[in-house]
Amino acid sequence: MDLSKISGLGFVGLGAMGLPMAGHLAAKLPENVRIFVYDINQASMDQLHQDYPKRITKCSGAKEVADKSEVILTMLPEGKHVRLVYMEGGSDTICSSDVSGKLLVDCSTIDTASSLAVKDYINEKFPTTSFYDAPVSGGVVGAQKGTIAFFLGCDGNDKNLPHVTRLLQLMGKEVIPCGGPSKGLAAKLSNNYLSGIIAIAVSEAMDMGMRSGLDPRVLHKVYGAGTAQNTICDRFCPVPGVYPEAPSSRGYTNGFKVQLMRKDFGLALDMAKRVGAKNVLGEAGYATYDGASNDPRCKDLDSRVVFRYLGGNEDWQKDADEATASKLT
Ligand code: NAD
């Protein structure tokens, strides 16, 4: 599918991620390409239409989007929504339109089984249609800035790779072909399992160091210079006030919601089970994110709020200042 020749692009799912991603397409696609959008939430369609009135057409459902577009992107919460929008939603699905020869890309983070079920259904009904999983990493801020990474479920020799890469790079930076169908998702889930485990480990290590009298800024330097160096501590430090741009330093807002981490962590554990991989840290990790998701002090906040959930001292700076003041008096 040569993207320079398309006249209609569809986008279903204009949430926290989908809305800014569709906004980048509206700002950057060649002028002749019209964008057809659908979301069950009318307000997000209205917002995009208001921002790009000449470019965006609001549709009444997934079928209308598919009828009018040669390339269709979806960005939905979970596997059940993706199955619904592509094939299980009765007469209003992407596959209730004739999508022969079209290019379909699902950017949602879902279970690999749902993604493969959708792909099999499409392959059977429309043998000339291409469907790819392309989950993203980089969060809402990355989607707004256009810096997200895509993990693409295809191999490096896929005939559509150059076109799909060019399309995805309008919304992000790096596009990594991961080897074949559903492997973009497998890569994303194993990445989030790892980053979720690291966030818990950093929180615990910081907490024990701080309780032993260490300044968290010193610990941050120590880990950075030593064998514990990792991006979560460097740039997403769970302890507030250590790294100014980390979500923790602005009240754990504007980050990757703890409930989303619980979802991805659970999906990763299901995948591990299915493929027979051992996870000694899995159960404890899931229980931590589940507990934090249900804790009113942590719910809806950035997942690195596990530091708070595990009882870390967020007021360390104030306590240190008070200790210094009392020594001086
Ligand atoms: P969101 O809940 O903000 O948005 C999902 C959108 O889908 C909503 O606007 C909702 O109305 C719409 N929707 C649901 N069912 C629909 C249907 N049947 N038809 C049409 N629209 C429908 O979620 P999000 O934060 O944008 O996340 C989307 C996906 O991206 C998830 O799988 C998430 O795990 C993944 N992701 C999120 C982040 C993040 O930081 N938010 C980062 C990376 C990946």
PDB file of C-alpha atoms in Angstrom, residues 2-252:
ATOM      1  CA  ASP A   2       1.698   3.183  -1.228  1.00  0.00           C
ATOM      2  CA  LEU A   3       0.714   5.901   1.239  1.00  0.00           C
ATOM      3  CA  SER A   4       1.385   8.696  -1.231  1.00  0.00           C
ATOM      4  CA  LYS A   5      -1.599   7.408  -3.237  1.00  0.00           C
ATOM      5  CA  ILE A   6      -4.228   7.136  -0.502  1.00  0.00           C
ATOM      6  CA  SER A   7      -7.108   9.588  -0.185  1.00  0.00           C
ATOM      7  CA  GLY A   8      -8.697   8.385   3.054  1.00  0.00           C
ATOM      8  CA  LEU A   9      -7.170   7.348   6.386  1.00  0.00           C
ATOM      9  CA  GLY A  10      -9.297   6.037   9.269  1.00  0.00           C
ATOM     10  CA  PHE A  11      -8.686   6.303  13.015  1.00  0.00           C
ATOM     11  CA  VAL A  12     -10.821   4.534  15.632  1.00  0.00           C
ATOM     12  CA  GLY A  13     -10.227   5.268  19.340  1.00  0.00           C
ATOM     13  CA  LEU A  14      -9.449   8.900  20.189  1.00  0.00           C
ATOM     14  CA  GLY A  15      -8.502   8.573  23.865  1.00  0.00           C
ATOM     15  CA  ALA A  16      -5.503   9.824  25.838  1.00  0.00           C
ATOM     16  CA  MET A  17      -3.146   8.328  23.228  1.00  0.00           C
ATOM     17  CA  GLY A  18      -5.275   8.171  20.070  1.00  0.00           C
ATOM     18  CA  LEU A  19      -6.323  11.832  20.095  1.00  0.00           C
ATOM     19  CA  PRO A  20      -2.794  13.318  19.971  1.00  0.00           C
ATOM     20  CA  MET A  21      -1.670  10.578  17.546  1.00  0.00           C
ATOM     21  CA  ALA A  22      -4.518  11.408  15.152  1.00  0.00           C
ATOM     22  CA  GLY A  23      -3.669  15.097  15.645  1.00  0.00           C
ATOM     23  CA  HIS A  24      -0.127  14.473  14.322  1.00  0.00           C
ATOM     24  CA  LEU A  25      -1.566  12.745  11.257  1.00  0.00           C
ATOM     25  CA  ALA A  26      -3.942  15.643  10.674  1.00  0.00           C
ATOM     26  CA  ALA A  27      -1.047  18.093  10.907  1.00  0.00           C
ATOM     27  CA  LYS A  28       1.428  16.138   8.773  1.00  0.00           C
ATOM     28  CA  LEU A  29      -0.276  13.961   6.118  1.00  0.00           C
ATOM     29  CA  PRO A  30      -0.340  15.309   2.553  1.00  0.00           C
ATOM     30  CA  GLU A  31      -3.216  17.745   2.020  1.00  0.00           C
ATOM     31  CA  ASN A  32      -5.208  15.426  -0.236  1.00  0.00           C
ATOM     32  CA  VAL A  33      -5.648  12.804   2.524  1.00  0.00           C
ATOM     33  CA  ARG A  34      -8.910  13.077   4.437  1.00  0.00           C
ATOM     34  CA  ILE A  35      -9.074  11.548   7.946  1.00  0.00           C
ATOM     35  CA  PHE A  36     -12.201   9.614   8.993  1.00  0.00           C
ATOM     36  CA  VAL A  37     -12.542   9.142  12.741  1.00  0.00           C
ATOM     37  CA  TYR A  38     -14.776   7.331  15.192  1.00  0.00           C
ATOM     38  CA  ASP A  39     -14.938   7.098  18.976  1.00  0.00           C
ATOM     39  CA  ILE A  40     -17.902   6.157  21.173  1.00  0.00           C
ATOM     40  CA  ASN A  41     -17.066   9.370  23.016  1.00  0.00           C
ATOM     41  CA  GLN A  42     -18.480  12.141  20.826  1.00  0.00           C
ATOM     42  CA  ALA A  43     -16.515  14.840  22.704  1.00  0.00           C
ATOM     43  CA  SER A  44     -13.121  13.556  21.545  1.00  0.00           C
ATOM     44  CA  MET A  45     -14.282  13.496  17.904  1.00  0.00           C
ATOM     45  CA  ASP A  46     -15.599  17.048  18.313  1.00  0.00           C
ATOM     46  CA  GLN A  47     -12.287  18.191  19.779  1.00  0.00           C
ATOM     47  CA  LEU A  48     -10.235  16.807  16.879  1.00  0.00           C
ATOM     48  CA  HIS A  49     -12.698  18.193  14.341  1.00  0.00           C
ATOM     49  CA  GLN A  50     -12.495  21.591  16.003  1.00  0.00           C
ATOM     50  CA  ASP A  51      -8.686  21.522  15.795  1.00  0.00           C
ATOM     51  CA  TYR A  52      -8.613  20.394  12.120  1.00  0.00           C
ATOM     52  CA  PRO A  53     -12.046  21.210  10.628  1.00  0.00           C
ATOM     53  CA  LYS A  54     -10.949  20.886   6.981  1.00  0.00           C
ATOM     54  CA  ARG A  55      -9.197  17.565   7.443  1.00  0.00           C
ATOM     55  CA  ILE A  56     -11.326  15.542   9.883  1.00  0.00           C
ATOM     56  CA  THR A  57     -14.639  13.812   9.135  1.00  0.00           C
ATOM     57  CA  LYS A  58     -16.577  12.429  12.101  1.00  0.00           C
ATOM     58  CA  CYS A  59     -18.149   9.044  11.357  1.00  0.00           C
ATOM     59  CA  SER A  60     -21.099   7.186  12.846  1.00  0.00           C
ATOM     60  CA  GLY A  61     -19.231   3.928  13.454  1.00  0.00           C
ATOM     61  CA  ALA A  62     -16.283   1.670  12.639  1.00  0.00           C
ATOM     62  CA  LYS A  63     -17.867   0.444   9.376  1.00  0.00           C
ATOM     63  CA  GLU A  64     -18.228   3.956   7.965  1.00  0.00           C
ATOM     64  CA  VAL A  65     -14.559   4.662   8.815  1.00  0.00           C
ATOM     65  CA  ALA A  66     -13.528   1.447   7.019  1.00  0.00           C
ATOM     66  CA  ASP A  67     -15.798   2.124   4.017  1.00  0.00           C
ATOM     67  CA  LYS A  68     -14.135   5.494   3.425  1.00  0.00           C
ATOM     68  CA  SER A  69     -10.466   4.741   4.194  1.00  0.00           C
ATOM     69  CA  GLU A  70      -7.690   2.734   2.543  1.00  0.00           C
ATOM     70  CA  VAL A  71      -5.579   2.707   5.707  1.00  0.00           C
ATOM     71  CA  ILE A  72      -7.188   2.221   9.143  1.00  0.00           C
ATOM     72  CA  LEU A  73      -5.559   2.675  12.550  1.00  0.00           C
ATOM     73  CA  THR A  74      -7.071   1.644  15.884  1.00  0.00           C
ATOM     74  CA  MET A  75      -6.060   2.697  19.416  1.00  0.00           C
ATOM     75  CA  LEU A  76      -8.387   1.011  21.906  1.00  0.00           C
ATOM     76  CA  PRO A  77      -8.132   0.018  25.578  1.00  0.00           C
ATOM     77  CA  GLU A  78      -8.268  -3.801  25.685  1.00  0.00           C
ATOM     78  CA  GLY A  79      -8.555  -6.979  23.610  1.00  0.00           C
ATOM     79  CA  LYS A  80     -12.352  -7.076  23.988  1.00  0.00           C
ATOM     80  CA  HIS A  81     -12.660  -3.593  22.438  1.00  0.00           C
ATOM     81  CA  VAL A  82     -10.357  -4.515  19.555  1.00  0.00           C
ATOM     82  CA  ARG A  83     -12.332  -7.729  18.846  1.00  0.00           C
ATOM     83  CA  LEU A  84     -15.562  -5.717  19.014  1.00  0.00           C
ATOM     84  CA  VAL A  85     -14.405  -2.989  16.639  1.00  0.00           C
ATOM     85  CA  TYR A  86     -12.880  -5.377  14.076  1.00  0.00           C
ATOM     86  CA  MET A  87     -15.186  -8.385  14.114  1.00  0.00           C
ATOM     87  CA  GLU A  88     -17.579  -8.915  17.039  1.00  0.00           C
ATOM     88  CA  GLY A  89     -19.652  -5.714  16.922  1.00  0.00           C
ATOM     89  CA  GLY A  90     -22.450  -7.005  14.655  1.00  0.00           C
ATOM     90  CA  SER A  91     -23.058  -4.975  11.505  1.00  0.00           C
ATOM     91  CA  ASP A  92     -20.877  -2.043  12.598  1.00  0.00           C
ATOM     92  CA  THR A  93     -17.330  -3.393  12.474  1.00  0.00           C
ATOM     93  CA  ILE A  94     -14.281  -2.731  10.341  1.00  0.00           C
ATOM     94  CA  CYS A  95     -14.710  -6.203   8.818  1.00  0.00           C
ATOM     95  CA  SER A  96     -18.372  -5.629   7.975  1.00  0.00           C
ATOM     96  CA  SER A  97     -16.968  -3.275   5.323  1.00  0.00           C
ATOM     97  CA  ASP A  98     -15.148  -4.753   2.313  1.00  0.00           C
ATOM     98  CA  VAL A  99     -11.549  -4.061   3.403  1.00  0.00           C
ATOM     99  CA  SER A 100      -9.939  -6.083   0.601  1.00  0.00           C
ATOM    100  CA  GLY A 101      -6.462  -4.782  -0.205  1.00  0.00           C
ATOM    101  CA  LYS A 102      -6.507  -2.277   2.678  1.00  0.00           C
ATOM    102  CA  LEU A 103      -3.911  -1.737   5.395  1.00  0.00           C
ATOM    103  CA  LEU A 104      -5.047  -2.154   9.026  1.00  0.00           C
ATOM    104  CA  VAL A 105      -2.821  -1.314  12.006  1.00  0.00           C
ATOM    105  CA  ASP A 106      -3.815  -1.846  15.631  1.00  0.00           C
ATOM    106  CA  CYS A 107      -1.722   0.206  18.081  1.00  0.00           C
ATOM    107  CA  SER A 108      -3.556  -0.929  21.259  1.00  0.00           C
ATOM    108  CA  THR A 109      -1.745  -2.868  23.991  1.00  0.00           C
ATOM    109  CA  ILE A 110      -3.778  -6.074  24.184  1.00  0.00           C
ATOM    110  CA  ASP A 111      -3.315  -9.812  24.667  1.00  0.00           C
ATOM    111  CA  THR A 112      -1.546 -11.585  21.824  1.00  0.00           C
ATOM    112  CA  ALA A 113      -4.393 -14.130  21.517  1.00  0.00           C
ATOM    113  CA  SER A 114      -6.968 -11.404  20.655  1.00  0.00           C
ATOM    114  CA  SER A 115      -4.599  -9.844  18.142  1.00  0.00           C
ATOM    115  CA  LEU A 116      -3.961 -13.179  16.420  1.00  0.00           C
ATOM    116  CA  ALA A 117      -7.713 -13.967  16.422  1.00  0.00           C
ATOM    117  CA  VAL A 118      -8.411 -10.668  14.633  1.00  0.00           C
ATOM    118  CA  LYS A 119      -5.580 -11.289  12.168  1.00  0.00           C
ATOM    119  CA  ASP A 120      -6.800 -14.831  11.382  1.00  0.00           C
ATOM    120  CA  TYR A 121     -10.361 -13.589  10.884  1.00  0.00           C
ATOM    121  CA  ILE A 122      -9.179 -10.879   8.476  1.00  0.00           C
ATOM    122  CA  ASN A 123      -6.859 -13.233   6.574  1.00  0.00           C
ATOM    123  CA  GLU A 124      -9.699 -15.691   6.041  1.00  0.00           C
ATOM    124  CA  LYS A 125     -12.310 -13.136   5.004  1.00  0.00           C
ATOM    125  CA  PHE A 126     -10.037 -10.755   3.063  1.00  0.00           C
ATOM    126  CA  PRO A 127      -6.885 -12.570   1.858  1.00  0.00           C
ATOM    127  CA  THR A 128      -5.444  -9.402   0.271  1.00  0.00           C
ATOM    128  CA  THR A 129      -5.747  -7.290   3.444  1.00  0.00           C
ATOM    129  CA  SER A 130      -2.741  -6.612   5.682  1.00  0.00           C
ATOM    130  CA  PHE A 131      -3.160  -6.413   9.460  1.00  0.00           C
ATOM    131  CA  TYR A 132      -0.374  -5.516  11.906  1.00  0.00           C
ATOM    132  CA  ASP A 133      -0.050  -5.184  15.669  1.00  0.00           C
ATOM    133  CA  ALA A 134       1.936  -2.021  16.481  1.00  0.00           C
ATOM    134  CA  PRO A 135       1.722  -1.203  20.220  1.00  0.00           C
ATOM    135  CA  VAL A 136       3.481   1.918  21.415  1.00  0.00           C
ATOM    136  CA  SER A 137       5.715   3.022  24.262  1.00  0.00           C
ATOM    137  CA  GLY A 138       6.351   6.551  25.482  1.00  0.00           C
ATOM    138  CA  GLY A 139       3.152   7.563  27.258  1.00  0.00           C
ATOM    139  CA  VAL A 140       0.691  10.403  26.761  1.00  0.00           C
ATOM    140  CA  VAL A 141       3.417  13.058  26.780  1.00  0.00           C
ATOM    141  CA  GLY A 142       5.292  11.068  24.100  1.00  0.00           C
ATOM    142  CA  ALA A 143       2.102  10.839  22.024  1.00  0.00           C
ATOM    143  CA  GLN A 144       1.628  14.605  22.327  1.00  0.00           C
ATOM    144  CA  LYS A 145       5.259  15.351  21.460  1.00  0.00           C
ATOM    145  CA  GLY A 146       5.352  12.758  18.666  1.00  0.00           C
ATOM    146  CA  THR A 147       8.211  10.815  20.251  1.00  0.00           C
ATOM    147  CA  ILE A 148       6.577   7.420  20.926  1.00  0.00           C
ATOM    148  CA  ALA A 149       8.187   4.172  19.755  1.00  0.00           C
ATOM    149  CA  PHE A 150       6.256   1.518  17.828  1.00  0.00           C
ATOM    150  CA  PHE A 151       6.904  -2.211  18.204  1.00  0.00           C
ATOM    151  CA  LEU A 152       5.685  -3.599  14.898  1.00  0.00           C
ATOM    152  CA  GLY A 153       4.468  -7.166  14.442  1.00  0.00           C
ATOM    153  CA  CYS A 154       6.255  -7.946  11.175  1.00  0.00           C
ATOM    154  CA  ASP A 155       9.674  -9.057   9.967  1.00  0.00           C
ATOM    155  CA  GLY A 156      12.296  -6.844   8.395  1.00  0.00           C
ATOM    156  CA  ASN A 157      11.526  -8.097   4.859  1.00  0.00           C
ATOM    157  CA  ASP A 158       7.791  -7.379   4.924  1.00  0.00           C
ATOM    158  CA  LYS A 159       6.740  -5.619   1.717  1.00  0.00           C
ATOM    159  CA  ASN A 160       4.677  -3.046   3.642  1.00  0.00           C
ATOM    160  CA  LEU A 161       7.428  -2.184   6.125  1.00  0.00           C
ATOM    161  CA  PRO A 162       8.679   1.005   4.392  1.00  0.00           C
ATOM    162  CA  HIS A 163       5.142   2.415   4.024  1.00  0.00           C
ATOM    163  CA  VAL A 164       4.016   1.440   7.517  1.00  0.00           C
ATOM    164  CA  THR A 165       7.218   2.880   8.984  1.00  0.00           C
ATOM    165  CA  ARG A 166       6.717   6.167   7.151  1.00  0.00           C
ATOM    166  CA  LEU A 167       3.122   6.359   8.398  1.00  0.00           C
ATOM    167  CA  LEU A 168       3.957   5.531  12.023  1.00  0.00           C
ATOM    168  CA  GLN A 169       6.866   7.965  12.061  1.00  0.00           C
ATOM    169  CA  LEU A 170       4.381  10.797  11.504  1.00  0.00           C
ATOM    170  CA  MET A 171       3.224  10.030  15.062  1.00  0.00           C
ATOM    171  CA  GLY A 172       6.469   8.915  16.680  1.00  0.00           C
ATOM    172  CA  LYS A 173      10.160   8.271  16.279  1.00  0.00           C
ATOM    173  CA  GLU A 174      11.410   4.733  16.306  1.00  0.00           C
ATOM    174  CA  VAL A 175       9.633   1.846  14.554  1.00  0.00           C
ATOM    175  CA  ILE A 176      11.054  -1.564  15.427  1.00  0.00           C
ATOM    176  CA  PRO A 177       9.982  -4.594  13.378  1.00  0.00           C
ATOM    177  CA  CYS A 178       9.779  -7.405  15.930  1.00  0.00           C
ATOM    178  CA  GLY A 179       9.706 -10.475  13.682  1.00  0.00           C
ATOM    179  CA  GLY A 180       6.113 -11.431  12.834  1.00  0.00           C
ATOM    180  CA  PRO A 181       2.419 -11.237  13.782  1.00  0.00           C
ATOM    181  CA  SER A 182       1.732 -10.479  17.482  1.00  0.00           C
ATOM    182  CA  LYS A 183       5.458 -10.143  18.198  1.00  0.00           C
ATOM    183  CA  GLY A 184       5.148  -6.354  18.540  1.00  0.00           C
ATOM    184  CA  LEU A 185       2.758  -7.060  21.407  1.00  0.00           C
ATOM    185  CA  ALA A 186       4.967  -9.774  22.885  1.00  0.00           C
ATOM    186  CA  ALA A 187       7.872  -7.284  22.852  1.00  0.00           C
ATOM    187  CA  LYS A 188       5.754  -4.535  24.432  1.00  0.00           C
ATOM    188  CA  LEU A 189       4.453  -6.815  27.202  1.00  0.00           C
ATOM    189  CA  SER A 190       7.894  -8.130  28.076  1.00  0.00           C
ATOM    190  CA  ASN A 191       9.197  -4.507  28.089  1.00  0.00           C
ATOM    191  CA  ASN A 192       6.457  -3.374  30.480  1.00  0.00           C
ATOM    192  CA  TYR A 193       6.970  -6.402  32.732  1.00  0.00           C
ATOM    193  CA  LEU A 194      10.632  -5.404  33.009  1.00  0.00           C
ATOM    194  CA  SER A 195      10.007  -1.701  33.564  1.00  0.00           C
ATOM    195  CA  GLY A 196       7.292  -2.500  36.145  1.00  0.00           C
ATOM    196  CA  ILE A 197       9.632  -4.795  38.081  1.00  0.00           C
ATOM    197  CA  ILE A 198      12.431  -2.212  37.950  1.00  0.00           C
ATOM    198  CA  ALA A 199      10.133   0.518  39.352  1.00  0.00           C
ATOM    199  CA  ILE A 200       9.307  -1.687  42.352  1.00  0.00           C
ATOM    200  CA  ALA A 201      12.975  -2.607  42.840  1.00  0.00           C
ATOM    201  CA  VAL A 202      14.085   1.059  42.679  1.00  0.00           C
ATOM    202  CA  SER A 203      11.362   2.026  45.178  1.00  0.00           C
ATOM    203  CA  GLU A 204      12.417  -0.690  47.627  1.00  0.00           C
ATOM    204  CA  ALA A 205      16.142   0.006  47.238  1.00  0.00           C
ATOM    205  CA  MET A 206      15.640   3.766  47.669  1.00  0.00           C
ATOM    206  CA  ASP A 207      13.430   3.204  50.713  1.00  0.00           C
ATOM    207  CA  MET A 208      15.959   0.978  52.499  1.00  0.00           C
ATOM    208  CA  GLY A 209      18.795   3.415  51.664  1.00  0.00           C
ATOM    209  CA  MET A 210      16.816   6.436  52.864  1.00  0.00           C
ATOM    210  CA  ARG A 211      15.805   4.676  56.087  1.00  0.00           C
ATOM    211  CA  SER A 212      19.531   4.019  56.591  1.00  0.00           C
ATOM    212  CA  GLY A 213      20.146   7.756  56.512  1.00  0.00           C
ATOM    213  CA  LEU A 214      21.094   8.280  52.853  1.00  0.00           C
ATOM    214  CA  ASP A 215      19.944  11.266  50.791  1.00  0.00           C
ATOM    215  CA  PRO A 216      17.960   9.931  47.775  1.00  0.00           C
ATOM    216  CA  ARG A 217      19.927  12.278  45.464  1.00  0.00           C
ATOM    217  CA  VAL A 218      23.097  10.505  46.579  1.00  0.00           C
ATOM    218  CA  LEU A 219      21.488   7.113  45.944  1.00  0.00           C
ATOM    219  CA  HIS A 220      20.402   8.352  42.488  1.00  0.00           C
ATOM    220  CA  LYS A 221      24.032   9.221  41.718  1.00  0.00           C
ATOM    221  CA  VAL A 222      25.303   5.924  43.144  1.00  0.00           C
ATOM    222  CA  TYR A 223      22.941   3.764  41.072  1.00  0.00           C
ATOM    223  CA  GLY A 224      23.706   5.872  37.985  1.00  0.00           C
ATOM    224  CA  ALA A 225      27.438   5.301  38.388  1.00  0.00           C
ATOM    225  CA  GLY A 226      27.204   1.663  39.424  1.00  0.00           C
ATOM    226  CA  THR A 227      25.808  -1.652  38.258  1.00  0.00           C
ATOM    227  CA  ALA A 228      22.224  -0.693  39.205  1.00  0.00           C
ATOM    228  CA  GLN A 229      22.028   2.037  36.530  1.00  0.00           C
ATOM    229  CA  ASN A 230      18.591   2.061  34.864  1.00  0.00           C
ATOM    230  CA  THR A 231      16.280   4.490  33.072  1.00  0.00           C
ATOM    231  CA  ILE A 232      13.456   4.241  35.619  1.00  0.00           C
ATOM    232  CA  CYS A 233      15.732   5.587  38.350  1.00  0.00           C
ATOM    233  CA  ASP A 234      17.559   8.028  36.044  1.00  0.00           C
ATOM    234  CA  ARG A 235      14.535   9.735  34.464  1.00  0.00           C
ATOM    235  CA  PHE A 236      11.396   8.405  36.168  1.00  0.00           C
ATOM    236  CA  CYS A 237      12.705   8.275  39.712  1.00  0.00           C
ATOM    237  CA  PRO A 238       9.846   7.052  41.962  1.00  0.00           C
ATOM    238  CA  VAL A 239      11.072   9.294  44.826  1.00  0.00           C
ATOM    239  CA  PRO A 240       9.680  12.839  44.446  1.00  0.00           C
ATOM    240  CA  GLY A 241      12.143  15.717  44.149  1.00  0.00           C
ATOM    241  CA  VAL A 242      15.138  13.716  42.918  1.00  0.00           C
ATOM    242  CA  TYR A 243      14.669  14.115  39.154  1.00  0.00           C
ATOM    243  CA  PRO A 244      12.619  17.292  38.493  1.00  0.00           C
ATOM    244  CA  GLU A 245      10.986  16.056  35.264  1.00  0.00           C
ATOM    245  CA  ALA A 246       9.849  12.705  36.672  1.00  0.00           C
ATOM    246  CA  PRO A 247       6.073  12.323  37.231  1.00  0.00           C
ATOM    247  CA  SER A 248       6.801  11.740  40.955  1.00  0.00           C
ATOM    248  CA  SER A 249       8.129  15.319  41.187  1.00  0.00           C
ATOM    249  CA  ARG A 250       4.760  16.699  40.040  1.00  0.00           C
ATOM    250  CA  GLY A 251       2.574  14.610  42.335  1.00  0.00           C
ATOM    251  CA  TYR A 252       2.784  11.479  40.153  1.00  0.00           C
TER     252      TYR A 252
END
